[in-house]
Coordinates of C-alpha atoms and ligand atoms in Angstrom, one line a residue:
M29 CA -5.0 -17.2 -23.9
A30 CA -6.1 -18.5 -20.1
R31 CA -8.5 -16.3 -17.8
H32 CA -6.6 -15.3 -14.7
L33 CA -8.2 -13.9 -11.5
I34 CA -5.7 -12.4 -9.2
T35 CA -5.8 -11.0 -5.3
S36 CA -4.0 -8.8 -3.5
A37 CA -4.4 -9.3 0.7
I38 CA -6.4 -6.4 1.2
P39 CA -4.6 -3.7 3.1
Y40 CA -5.6 -2.7 6.5
I41 CA -7.1 1.4 6.2
N42 CA -5.4 2.4 9.0
G43 CA -2.7 4.9 8.0
I44 CA 0.2 4.0 5.3
K45 CA 1.4 1.0 4.6
H46 CA 5.8 0.6 4.6
L47 CA 7.3 -1.1 1.9
G48 CA 7.4 -4.6 4.1
N49 CA 3.6 -4.2 3.3
L50 CA 3.8 -3.6 -0.6
I51 CA 6.2 -6.7 -1.5
G52 CA 3.6 -8.7 1.4
S53 CA 1.0 -9.2 -1.2
Q54 CA 0.3 -6.0 -3.5
L55 CA 3.8 -5.7 -5.3
P56 CA 3.9 -9.3 -6.2
A57 CA 0.6 -9.5 -7.1
D58 CA 0.8 -6.4 -9.9
L59 CA 4.2 -8.2 -11.1
Y60 CA 1.9 -11.5 -12.2
A61 CA -0.9 -9.3 -13.2
R62 CA 1.6 -7.1 -15.7
Y63 CA 3.4 -10.2 -16.9
L64 CA 0.2 -12.3 -17.6
R65 CA -0.9 -9.4 -19.8
G66 CA 1.7 -9.1 -22.0
R67 CA 1.4 -12.7 -22.4
G68 CA -1.7 -11.6 -23.9
H69 CA -3.9 -13.2 -21.0
E70 CA -7.0 -12.1 -20.1
V71 CA -6.7 -11.0 -16.4
L72 CA -9.0 -9.4 -13.4
F73 CA -6.7 -8.4 -10.5
L74 CA -8.0 -7.0 -7.9
C75 CA -7.7 -5.3 -4.6
A76 CA -9.5 -3.2 -2.0
T77 CA -9.0 -2.0 2.1
D78 CA -10.3 -3.9 4.0
E79 CA -11.7 -1.1 6.8
H80 CA -14.3 -2.8 9.5
G81 CA -12.8 -3.7 13.3
T82 CA -12.1 -1.7 16.1
P83 CA -8.6 -0.3 14.9
A84 CA -10.6 1.9 12.1
E85 CA -12.1 2.9 15.0
L86 CA -9.5 4.1 16.7
A87 CA -7.7 5.8 14.4
A88 CA -10.6 7.3 13.3
A89 CA -11.2 8.4 16.9
K90 CA -7.6 9.5 17.2
A91 CA -7.7 11.5 14.1
G92 CA -11.5 13.2 15.6
K93 CA -13.2 12.4 12.7
P94 CA -16.0 9.6 12.0
V95 CA -15.2 6.5 11.0
D96 CA -16.3 6.4 7.9
E97 CA -15.3 9.8 6.7
Y98 CA -11.9 9.3 8.0
C99 CA -12.5 5.5 5.7
A100 CA -13.2 7.9 2.6
E101 CA -10.2 9.6 3.0
M102 CA -7.4 6.9 4.0
W103 CA -9.0 5.0 0.9
Q104 CA -8.0 7.5 -0.9
V105 CA -4.8 8.4 0.7
Q106 CA -4.3 4.4 0.0
A107 CA -5.5 4.3 -4.1
D108 CA -2.9 7.4 -4.8
L109 CA 0.0 5.5 -3.4
A110 CA -1.1 2.4 -5.8
D111 CA -1.2 4.5 -8.5
G112 CA 2.1 5.8 -7.5
F113 CA 3.8 2.6 -7.1
G114 CA 2.2 1.8 -10.8
L115 CA 0.0 -0.9 -8.8
S116 CA -2.3 -2.0 -11.9
F117 CA -6.2 -2.8 -10.3
D118 CA -8.4 -3.4 -12.1
H119 CA -10.9 -2.3 -9.4
Y120 CA -9.5 -0.6 -5.6
G121 CA -12.3 -1.5 -4.0
R122 CA -13.6 -0.8 0.1
S123 CA -15.0 -3.7 2.3
S124 CA -17.0 -1.1 3.4
S125 CA -18.9 -1.1 0.2
D126 CA -23.0 -1.9 -0.1
Q127 CA -21.9 -4.9 -2.3
N128 CA -19.9 -6.6 0.4
R129 CA -22.3 -5.9 2.9
K130 CA -25.4 -7.5 1.1
L131 CA -22.4 -11.0 0.3
T132 CA -22.0 -10.8 3.9
Q133 CA -24.9 -10.9 4.6
H134 CA -25.8 -13.5 2.4
F135 CA -22.9 -15.3 2.9
A136 CA -24.2 -16.1 6.8
G137 CA -27.9 -16.7 6.2
V138 CA -26.6 -20.0 3.8
L139 CA -24.3 -20.4 6.2
A140 CA -27.0 -20.8 8.9
D141 CA -29.4 -21.9 6.6
N142 CA -26.7 -25.8 6.4
G143 CA -26.4 -25.8 9.8
L144 CA -23.1 -24.2 9.9
I145 CA -23.9 -21.2 12.1
E146 CA -24.3 -21.5 16.3
E147 CA -25.2 -18.9 18.7
R148 CA -23.7 -19.4 22.0
S149 CA -23.5 -17.2 24.7
E150 CA -20.4 -16.4 26.4
A151 CA -18.6 -14.4 28.9
Q152 CA -17.1 -11.5 27.5
M153 CA -15.1 -8.7 28.8
Y154 CA -17.6 -5.6 30.2
S155 CA -15.8 -2.8 31.3
H156 CA -17.5 -0.5 33.6
A157 CA -15.4 2.9 33.3
D158 CA -15.9 2.4 29.9
A159 CA -19.7 1.0 30.3
R160 CA -19.6 -1.5 27.5
F161 CA -18.2 -4.8 26.3
L162 CA -14.9 -4.4 25.0
P163 CA -13.9 -6.0 21.1
D164 CA -10.7 -7.6 21.6
R165 CA -9.2 -5.0 20.5
Y166 CA -9.9 -2.6 23.0
I167 CA -7.8 -5.3 25.5
E168 CA -4.8 -5.3 26.1
G169 CA -2.6 -7.6 28.6
T170 CA 0.5 -9.8 28.9
C171 CA 0.4 -13.1 26.2
P172 CA 0.2 -16.3 28.2
N173 CA 2.6 -17.7 25.5
C174 CA 5.0 -15.6 25.4
A175 CA 5.1 -13.4 28.2
F176 CA 5.2 -10.0 26.0
E177 CA 3.6 -7.3 27.5
D178 CA 1.7 -5.6 25.2
A179 CA -0.2 -8.9 23.4
R180 CA -4.4 -7.7 21.6
G181 CA -6.9 -9.4 23.1
D182 CA -7.3 -11.1 19.5
Q183 CA -2.9 -11.9 18.3
C184 CA 0.1 -11.6 20.1
D185 CA 2.1 -9.1 17.5
N186 CA 5.4 -11.0 19.5
C187 CA 4.7 -14.1 18.5
G188 CA 1.9 -14.4 16.1
K189 CA -0.5 -16.4 18.7
L190 CA -4.2 -16.1 18.1
L191 CA -5.7 -15.1 21.5
D192 CA -9.2 -14.7 23.6
P193 CA -9.2 -11.6 25.8
V194 CA -9.6 -13.9 28.8
D195 CA -6.6 -15.4 28.0
L196 CA -5.0 -12.2 29.1
I197 CA -2.7 -11.6 31.6
N198 CA -3.5 -8.6 33.4
P199 CA -5.8 -7.1 31.2
H200 CA -7.1 -3.7 30.8
S201 CA -9.5 -2.0 28.2
T202 CA -7.0 0.2 26.0
I203 CA -9.9 3.4 25.9
S204 CA -9.6 4.6 29.3
G205 CA -6.9 2.0 30.9
S206 CA -9.1 0.3 33.1
T207 CA -8.9 -3.4 34.6
D208 CA -11.7 -2.6 36.1
L209 CA -13.4 -5.3 34.1
E210 CA -15.5 -8.5 34.0
M211 CA -17.1 -11.2 32.5
R212 CA -20.8 -10.5 31.5
E213 CA -23.2 -13.0 29.5
T214 CA -23.7 -11.8 26.1
K215 CA -24.8 -14.1 22.4
H216 CA -22.4 -14.4 19.4
L217 CA -22.6 -15.9 16.5
Y218 CA -20.0 -18.7 15.6
L219 CA -19.1 -20.3 12.3
L220 CA -18.7 -24.3 13.1
Q221 CA -15.4 -24.2 11.3
S222 CA -14.8 -27.9 13.3
K223 CA -17.6 -29.4 10.8
L224 CA -15.9 -28.5 7.8
K225 CA -12.9 -29.3 8.9
D226 CA -12.7 -32.6 6.3
D227 CA -13.4 -30.9 3.7
I228 CA -10.9 -28.1 4.0
D229 CA -8.6 -31.1 4.7
Q230 CA -9.7 -32.6 1.6
W231 CA -9.2 -29.3 -0.7
I232 CA -5.8 -29.1 0.2
D233 CA -4.7 -32.3 -0.2
S234 CA -6.0 -32.4 -3.9
Q235 CA -4.4 -28.9 -4.3
T236 CA -0.5 -30.1 -6.6
G237 CA 2.7 -27.5 -6.3
W238 CA 1.4 -25.2 -3.7
P239 CA 4.3 -24.1 -1.8
V240 CA 5.7 -25.2 1.4
L241 CA 5.1 -22.2 3.2
T242 CA 1.3 -22.1 2.2
T243 CA 0.6 -25.8 3.1
S244 CA 2.6 -26.4 6.8
I245 CA 0.7 -23.4 8.0
A246 CA -2.3 -24.6 6.6
K247 CA -2.0 -28.2 7.9
K248 CA -0.7 -27.2 11.2
W249 CA -3.6 -25.4 12.2
L250 CA -6.2 -27.8 10.8
H251 CA -4.7 -30.2 13.1
D252 CA -2.6 -29.4 15.8
G253 CA -3.8 -29.9 19.5
D254 CA -8.0 -30.2 18.9
G255 CA -7.8 -29.1 15.0
L256 CA -9.8 -26.4 13.3
Q257 CA -11.5 -25.0 16.1
D258 CA -15.1 -22.7 15.7
R259 CA -14.8 -19.3 14.9
G260 CA -16.7 -16.3 16.3
I261 CA -18.0 -13.9 13.6
T262 CA -19.6 -11.3 15.5
R263 CA -18.4 -8.6 17.3
D264 CA -19.9 -6.1 19.9
L265 CA -19.2 -2.5 17.4
S266 CA -20.9 -0.5 15.5
W267 CA -18.6 -0.1 12.3
G268 CA -18.7 -2.8 10.7
V269 CA -21.6 -5.2 8.9
P270 CA -24.7 -5.3 10.7
V271 CA -25.4 -8.8 11.1
K272 CA -28.6 -10.1 9.6
R273 CA -29.7 -13.4 8.3
G274 CA -29.7 -12.9 4.3
D275 CA -32.1 -10.1 3.9
D276 CA -34.1 -10.9 7.5
D277 CA -33.0 -9.1 10.4
W278 CA -31.1 -11.7 13.3
P279 CA -33.3 -11.7 16.7
G280 CA -30.8 -10.7 19.3
M281 CA -28.9 -9.9 17.4
E282 CA -29.6 -6.7 17.2
G283 CA -26.7 -3.8 17.3
K284 CA -24.1 -5.8 16.7
V285 CA -21.7 -6.9 13.2
F286 CA -19.9 -9.3 11.8
Y287 CA -15.9 -9.6 12.7
V288 CA -13.3 -8.0 10.1
W289 CA -11.8 -11.1 9.3
F290 CA -15.5 -12.7 8.3
D291 CA -16.2 -10.4 5.6
A292 CA -12.6 -9.0 4.5
P293 CA -12.1 -11.8 2.4
I294 CA -16.0 -11.7 1.0
E295 CA -14.6 -8.1 -0.2
Y296 CA -12.9 -9.9 -3.2
I297 CA -16.0 -11.2 -4.6
A298 CA -17.3 -8.4 -3.7
C299 CA -15.0 -6.3 -5.7
A300 CA -15.5 -7.9 -8.8
Q301 CA -18.9 -6.6 -8.3
E302 CA -18.2 -2.9 -7.7
W303 CA -15.4 -3.2 -10.7
V304 CA -18.8 -3.9 -12.6
D305 CA -21.3 -1.0 -10.9
A306 CA -18.2 1.6 -11.5
G307 CA -18.8 0.9 -15.3
K308 CA -15.0 -1.0 -15.9
G309 CA -16.7 -4.4 -16.3
D310 CA -19.5 -6.2 -17.8
D311 CA -19.7 -9.5 -15.7
W312 CA -18.1 -10.4 -12.6
A313 CA -20.0 -13.8 -12.2
R314 CA -18.0 -15.0 -15.4
W315 CA -14.7 -14.8 -12.9
W316 CA -16.4 -16.2 -9.6
R317 CA -19.2 -18.6 -9.9
T318 CA -18.5 -21.3 -11.8
D319 CA -21.8 -21.8 -12.7
K320 CA -21.3 -18.7 -14.8
G321 CA -18.4 -19.4 -16.4
A322 CA -15.3 -19.3 -13.9
D323 CA -14.4 -23.2 -14.2
D324 CA -11.9 -22.2 -16.5
V325 CA -10.6 -19.3 -14.5
R326 CA -7.5 -19.7 -13.0
Y327 CA -7.4 -17.7 -9.6
T328 CA -3.9 -17.0 -7.1
Q329 CA -3.9 -15.4 -4.4
F330 CA -0.9 -13.2 -2.9
M331 CA -0.1 -12.7 0.7
G332 CA 1.9 -12.4 3.9
K333 CA 2.5 -15.4 5.7
D334 CA 0.5 -14.2 9.0
N335 CA -2.5 -14.4 6.0
V336 CA -2.2 -17.6 4.9
P337 CA -4.5 -19.8 7.7
F338 CA -7.5 -17.1 6.9
H339 CA -7.3 -17.8 3.1
T340 CA -6.7 -21.3 3.3
L341 CA -9.3 -22.1 6.3
S342 CA -11.0 -19.4 6.7
F343 CA -12.3 -17.9 3.8
P344 CA -12.7 -21.9 2.3
A345 CA -14.6 -22.8 5.2
T346 CA -16.9 -19.9 4.2
I347 CA -17.0 -20.6 0.9
I348 CA -16.9 -24.4 1.0
G349 CA -20.0 -23.8 3.6
S350 CA -22.5 -21.9 1.4
G351 CA -22.6 -24.7 -0.5
E352 CA -22.5 -22.5 -4.0
P353 CA -20.5 -22.8 -6.4
W354 CA -17.6 -20.0 -6.1
K355 CA -14.8 -20.0 -7.6
R356 CA -11.9 -21.4 -5.4
V357 CA -7.8 -20.4 -4.8
D358 CA -6.2 -22.3 -7.2
Y359 CA -3.3 -20.8 -6.0
L360 CA -1.9 -19.5 -3.1
K361 CA 1.0 -17.4 -3.0
S362 CA 2.7 -16.0 0.1
F363 CA 5.7 -14.1 1.9
N364 CA 7.7 -13.9 4.4
Y365 CA 8.8 -10.7 6.1
L366 CA 11.3 -8.2 4.9
N367 CA 13.2 -6.5 7.7
Y368 CA 14.4 -3.1 7.9
D369 CA 18.0 -2.4 8.3
G370 CA 18.9 -5.3 11.9
G371 CA 14.9 -5.1 13.5
Q372 CA 11.9 -4.4 12.5
F373 CA 9.6 -2.7 10.3
S374 CA 7.4 -1.0 13.3
T375 CA 4.9 1.4 11.9
S376 CA 3.9 2.4 15.5
R377 CA 7.4 3.1 16.2
G378 CA 8.1 4.4 12.6
R379 CA 10.8 2.5 11.5
G380 CA 11.6 1.8 7.5
V381 CA 10.6 3.2 4.6
F382 CA 6.4 4.1 3.9
M383 CA 5.4 4.4 0.7
D384 CA 4.7 7.7 0.9
Q385 CA 8.7 8.5 2.4
A386 CA 9.7 6.1 -0.7
L387 CA 8.1 7.9 -3.4
E388 CA 9.0 11.4 -2.0
I389 CA 13.0 10.3 -2.7
L390 CA 13.2 8.0 -5.6
P391 CA 10.8 6.6 -8.2
A392 CA 8.4 3.8 -8.0
D393 CA 10.6 1.7 -10.1
Y394 CA 14.2 1.9 -7.2
W395 CA 12.2 0.6 -5.2
R396 CA 9.8 -2.2 -7.5
W397 CA 13.0 -3.3 -8.6
W398 CA 14.9 -3.9 -4.9
L399 CA 12.0 -5.1 -3.4
L400 CA 10.7 -8.0 -6.6
S401 CA 14.5 -8.6 -6.7
R402 CA 15.2 -9.5 -3.2
A403 CA 11.5 -10.6 -2.3
P404 CA 11.3 -12.9 0.7
E405 CA 10.4 -15.7 -0.8
T406 CA 11.5 -19.0 0.6
S407 CA 13.2 -16.7 3.9
D408 CA 13.1 -13.8 5.3
S409 CA 15.0 -10.8 3.8
E410 CA 16.2 -7.7 5.3
F411 CA 16.0 -3.9 3.7
T412 CA 20.2 -2.5 3.9
W413 CA 20.6 1.2 2.9
D414 CA 23.7 -0.2 1.4
Q415 CA 22.1 -3.4 -0.5
F416 CA 19.9 -1.4 -2.4
Q417 CA 22.5 1.3 -3.6
T418 CA 24.5 -1.2 -5.1
D419 CA 21.9 -3.2 -6.0
C420 CA 19.7 0.0 -8.0
N421 CA 23.5 1.3 -9.6
K422 CA 24.7 -1.6 -10.3
D423 CA 21.2 -3.4 -12.0
L424 CA 19.3 -0.1 -12.9
A425 CA 22.2 2.6 -14.4
D426 CA 25.2 0.5 -14.6
V427 CA 23.9 -2.2 -16.4
L428 CA 20.5 -0.9 -18.0
G429 CA 20.6 2.0 -17.9
N430 CA 24.1 2.6 -19.6
F431 CA 23.6 0.1 -22.2
V432 CA 20.0 2.6 -23.6
S433 CA 22.5 5.5 -23.5
R434 CA 24.9 3.7 -25.2
V435 CA 23.8 2.0 -27.7
T436 CA 21.5 5.6 -28.5
K437 CA 23.6 8.1 -28.0
F438 CA 26.7 5.9 -30.7
C439 CA 24.0 5.7 -33.0
R440 CA 22.4 9.3 -32.6
S441 CA 26.3 10.5 -33.8
K442 CA 27.6 8.2 -36.0
F443 CA 24.4 7.5 -38.3
S444 CA 20.8 9.2 -36.9
E445 CA 18.2 8.7 -34.8
E446 CA 17.1 5.9 -37.0
V447 CA 18.0 2.3 -36.8
P448 CA 20.9 2.1 -39.4
A449 CA 20.7 0.0 -42.7
G450 CA 23.7 -2.1 -43.8
G451 CA 25.9 -5.1 -42.5
T452 CA 24.3 -8.5 -41.5
F453 CA 24.2 -10.4 -38.4
G454 CA 27.1 -12.6 -38.0
E455 CA 28.5 -15.7 -35.4
A456 CA 28.4 -13.1 -32.5
E457 CA 24.4 -11.9 -33.0
T458 CA 24.1 -15.1 -33.5
A459 CA 25.3 -16.9 -30.0
L460 CA 23.7 -13.5 -28.8
I461 CA 20.1 -14.4 -30.2
D462 CA 20.6 -17.9 -29.1
D463 CA 21.4 -17.2 -25.5
L464 CA 18.5 -14.7 -24.9
Q465 CA 16.5 -17.6 -26.0
T466 CA 17.3 -19.7 -23.4
R467 CA 16.9 -16.9 -21.4
L468 CA 13.3 -16.0 -21.6
A469 CA 12.5 -19.4 -21.5
A470 CA 13.9 -19.9 -18.0
Y471 CA 12.4 -16.0 -17.1
E472 CA 8.8 -16.9 -18.4
A473 CA 9.5 -20.1 -16.2
A474 CA 9.9 -18.4 -13.1
M475 CA 7.3 -15.8 -13.8
D476 CA 4.5 -18.6 -14.4
N477 CA 5.6 -20.4 -11.5
I478 CA 5.9 -16.6 -9.6
E479 CA 9.5 -17.1 -8.1
I480 CA 10.2 -13.7 -8.8
R481 CA 13.9 -13.3 -7.6
K482 CA 14.8 -16.1 -9.8
A483 CA 12.5 -14.1 -12.4
A484 CA 14.1 -11.1 -11.8
A485 CA 17.6 -12.9 -11.9
E486 CA 16.9 -13.9 -15.6
L487 CA 16.3 -10.2 -16.5
R488 CA 19.2 -8.9 -15.3
A489 CA 21.0 -11.5 -17.3
M490 CA 19.2 -10.4 -20.0
W491 CA 20.3 -7.2 -19.4
A492 CA 23.5 -8.4 -18.9
A493 CA 24.3 -10.2 -22.1
G494 CA 23.0 -7.2 -24.1
N495 CA 25.8 -5.0 -22.4
E496 CA 28.6 -8.0 -22.7
Y497 CA 27.4 -8.1 -26.3
L498 CA 28.2 -4.8 -26.8
Q499 CA 31.2 -4.5 -24.6
A500 CA 32.9 -7.4 -27.7
A501 CA 31.5 -6.2 -30.7
A502 CA 32.7 -2.6 -29.8
P503 CA 31.0 -0.7 -32.5
W504 CA 32.4 2.2 -32.1
A505 CA 35.9 0.6 -32.7
V506 CA 34.5 -1.6 -36.0
F507 CA 33.5 1.1 -37.4
K508 CA 36.4 2.8 -38.0
E509 CA 37.1 0.1 -40.8
D510 CA 33.3 -0.9 -41.3
P511 CA 30.4 1.6 -40.9
D512 CA 27.9 -1.3 -42.0
Q513 CA 29.2 -3.6 -39.7
A514 CA 28.7 -1.2 -36.6
A515 CA 25.1 -0.6 -38.5
A516 CA 24.5 -4.4 -37.8
Q517 CA 25.2 -4.4 -34.4
I518 CA 23.9 -1.1 -33.2
R519 CA 20.2 -2.0 -35.6
L520 CA 20.7 -5.7 -33.0
A521 CA 21.0 -3.3 -30.2
L522 CA 18.2 -0.9 -30.3
N523 CA 16.1 -3.5 -31.3
L524 CA 16.7 -4.9 -27.9
I525 CA 16.3 -1.9 -26.1
R526 CA 11.9 -2.4 -27.3
I527 CA 12.3 -5.9 -26.3
Y528 CA 14.1 -4.8 -22.8
A529 CA 11.3 -2.5 -22.2
V530 CA 8.5 -5.2 -22.6
L531 CA 10.5 -8.0 -20.8
S532 CA 11.4 -5.8 -17.4
A533 CA 7.5 -3.9 -17.8
P534 CA 6.2 -5.9 -15.0
F535 CA 9.2 -5.3 -12.7
I536 CA 9.9 -1.4 -13.5
P537 CA 6.7 -0.2 -15.6
T538 CA 7.6 3.4 -15.9
A539 CA 10.7 3.5 -17.1
A540 CA 9.5 0.2 -19.6
G541 CA 7.2 3.4 -21.1
K542 CA 9.7 5.9 -21.5
L543 CA 11.5 3.4 -23.3
L544 CA 8.2 2.3 -25.8
S545 CA 8.4 6.0 -26.3
A546 CA 12.1 6.6 -26.7
M547 CA 12.0 3.7 -29.2
N548 CA 8.8 4.9 -30.8
T549 CA 6.9 2.3 -31.2
L550 CA 4.2 0.7 -29.8
D551 CA 4.9 -2.6 -30.3
T552 CA 4.4 -4.5 -26.9
D553 CA 4.4 -7.9 -28.8
W554 CA 6.1 -10.2 -26.1
P555 CA 9.1 -11.4 -28.0
S556 CA 8.7 -15.0 -28.1
D557 CA 10.9 -15.8 -30.8
M558 CA 14.2 -13.9 -30.2
K559 CA 14.7 -14.4 -33.8
K560 CA 11.7 -12.0 -35.0
A561 CA 11.8 -9.6 -32.1
V562 CA 15.4 -8.5 -33.3
V563 CA 14.6 -7.1 -36.3
A564 CA 11.4 -5.6 -35.0
L565 CA 12.2 -2.2 -35.7
K566 CA 13.4 -1.7 -38.9
E567 CA 16.1 0.4 -40.8
G568 CA 14.8 4.1 -40.8
H569 CA 12.2 3.8 -37.8
P570 CA 13.1 7.0 -36.3
F571 CA 13.9 6.7 -32.6
S572 CA 15.1 9.5 -29.8
V573 CA 17.5 9.4 -27.4
P574 CA 16.4 8.8 -23.6
D575 CA 16.9 11.2 -20.6
N576 CA 18.9 9.5 -18.2
L577 CA 16.9 6.2 -17.0
F578 CA 18.4 5.7 -14.0
G579 CA 20.7 8.3 -11.8
K580 CA 22.8 6.9 -9.4
I581 CA 22.2 7.2 -5.9
S582 CA 24.8 8.4 -3.9
D583 CA 26.6 7.6 -0.5
D584 CA 25.3 10.9 0.2
Q585 CA 21.9 10.0 -0.5
R586 CA 22.3 6.6 1.0
E587 CA 23.1 8.5 4.8
E588 CA 20.7 10.9 4.4
W589 CA 18.2 8.3 4.2
A590 CA 19.2 5.8 6.6
E591 CA 19.2 8.5 9.4
K592 CA 16.4 9.9 8.4
F593 CA 14.5 6.6 8.3
A594 CA 15.5 4.9 11.7
G595 CA 12.5 5.5 13.8
R596 CA 10.7 8.0 15.4
R597 CA 8.2 8.9 12.5
D598 CA 6.2 12.7 12.9
Ligands
LIG6 ZN1 3.1 -14.0 22.8

């Protein structure tokens, strides 16, 4: 048994996420956590909401609410949706927690003690109309890199380039729309990442087996142009972690807060403290401090590709620069983008399916299965309603659902609602068991390597193998001549249902739970030895016929939904 710390990139607080966000970190992280728990490992799986920064302020203002109240409400909304999708976080924290505030101030203090933080005077955009300094996100203009007209002050949404507001062409205030801006002197703290460049470079080089997508992005940032840049870590805002040096005030920094990208990843640690303070765990340090037992923890992070720089460079800079024995990430799993029906998901235009809407039209398992089996791992992938309908109907209804339905109903009608006795396994059964054993090894290898599409394909193949066996063995025909032989076939098939439930639980936990409940068993032992697993449910063990596991998606539904989610969410 090993110990696994798993974090999903923390979703921003302002609004409900779409399915592209879900498959970009939370859902695959949940798959991995469930799989490792299923294998008997000790897992701490954490996620939280990312609550600071200007978008939260802007969204709260739009909603006409104080920002703390807005964040508390949206946290609940996101937590409920996470529950709805079966995301099995051990704790769903908040970056605005007291724990994160203290820890962020602590890190700033030790980084300053280590000579890695510098105060710099700089010119910043001041808006006369708004009578305030404008943080990056309150300024928009034309991207100097790609000429996109609505680039934000901190990043261009079109080309992804990180920007400074002064780089923008024709900048204006997003509060008032005013272009009456001037550059004024103000002081900010900078994290001297350039001093940590070699340490980070060596650390990345020492990692083996990271995905190319992850390392190539990190290396580009480390070496392109002038290399890793120092980063401003404070902002002129009221909502955020107040700038302090540990427990002490920081003269000259009054009224400023830490930049959201400084405090957000620290929440990964603070979230474990919140987990303990919420009474769910008793020791966060054995997960996070290598001097307190975390040296045997394997730490895996999940994120979309746009978040890779912050996880490979910024957060490691904070941790490495502290000189303290914090657990560092062992493996980063990053994802490309999921596109929607010939374009992009768009939060602002309401294009695509959002988490709340998804659960209104179908149970979570449909979405989980489709998104995971088509995860954008090696390249961007695309959601289309045709593909979604085809895959769900085929994999879930025709293959898995149909197998369960045929086996249980046949047994009930010809034998009883108990695992039937009689007969012995022959050649066909042995061949199936061998085939499943081989496929199980491939499934485990794919899951261990977090190759999600491959794992889904192996799982699907195991479902299909059961169906093919049933089709070839034809117990409904055998029963007429040799009821004992049919009983052996059905006994095997009923055991397969339990095995499928255990193996499928990481992908489709709700359906897996229904299958176990229909099989009237709490036995979730991993079927490492198929020969033993196929006889786990003994002769005479009672079961019940489950309700239809997966209804089919009709053409009418597909058309209705394609129309409904084409754009313009109210
Ligand atoms: Zn651009």
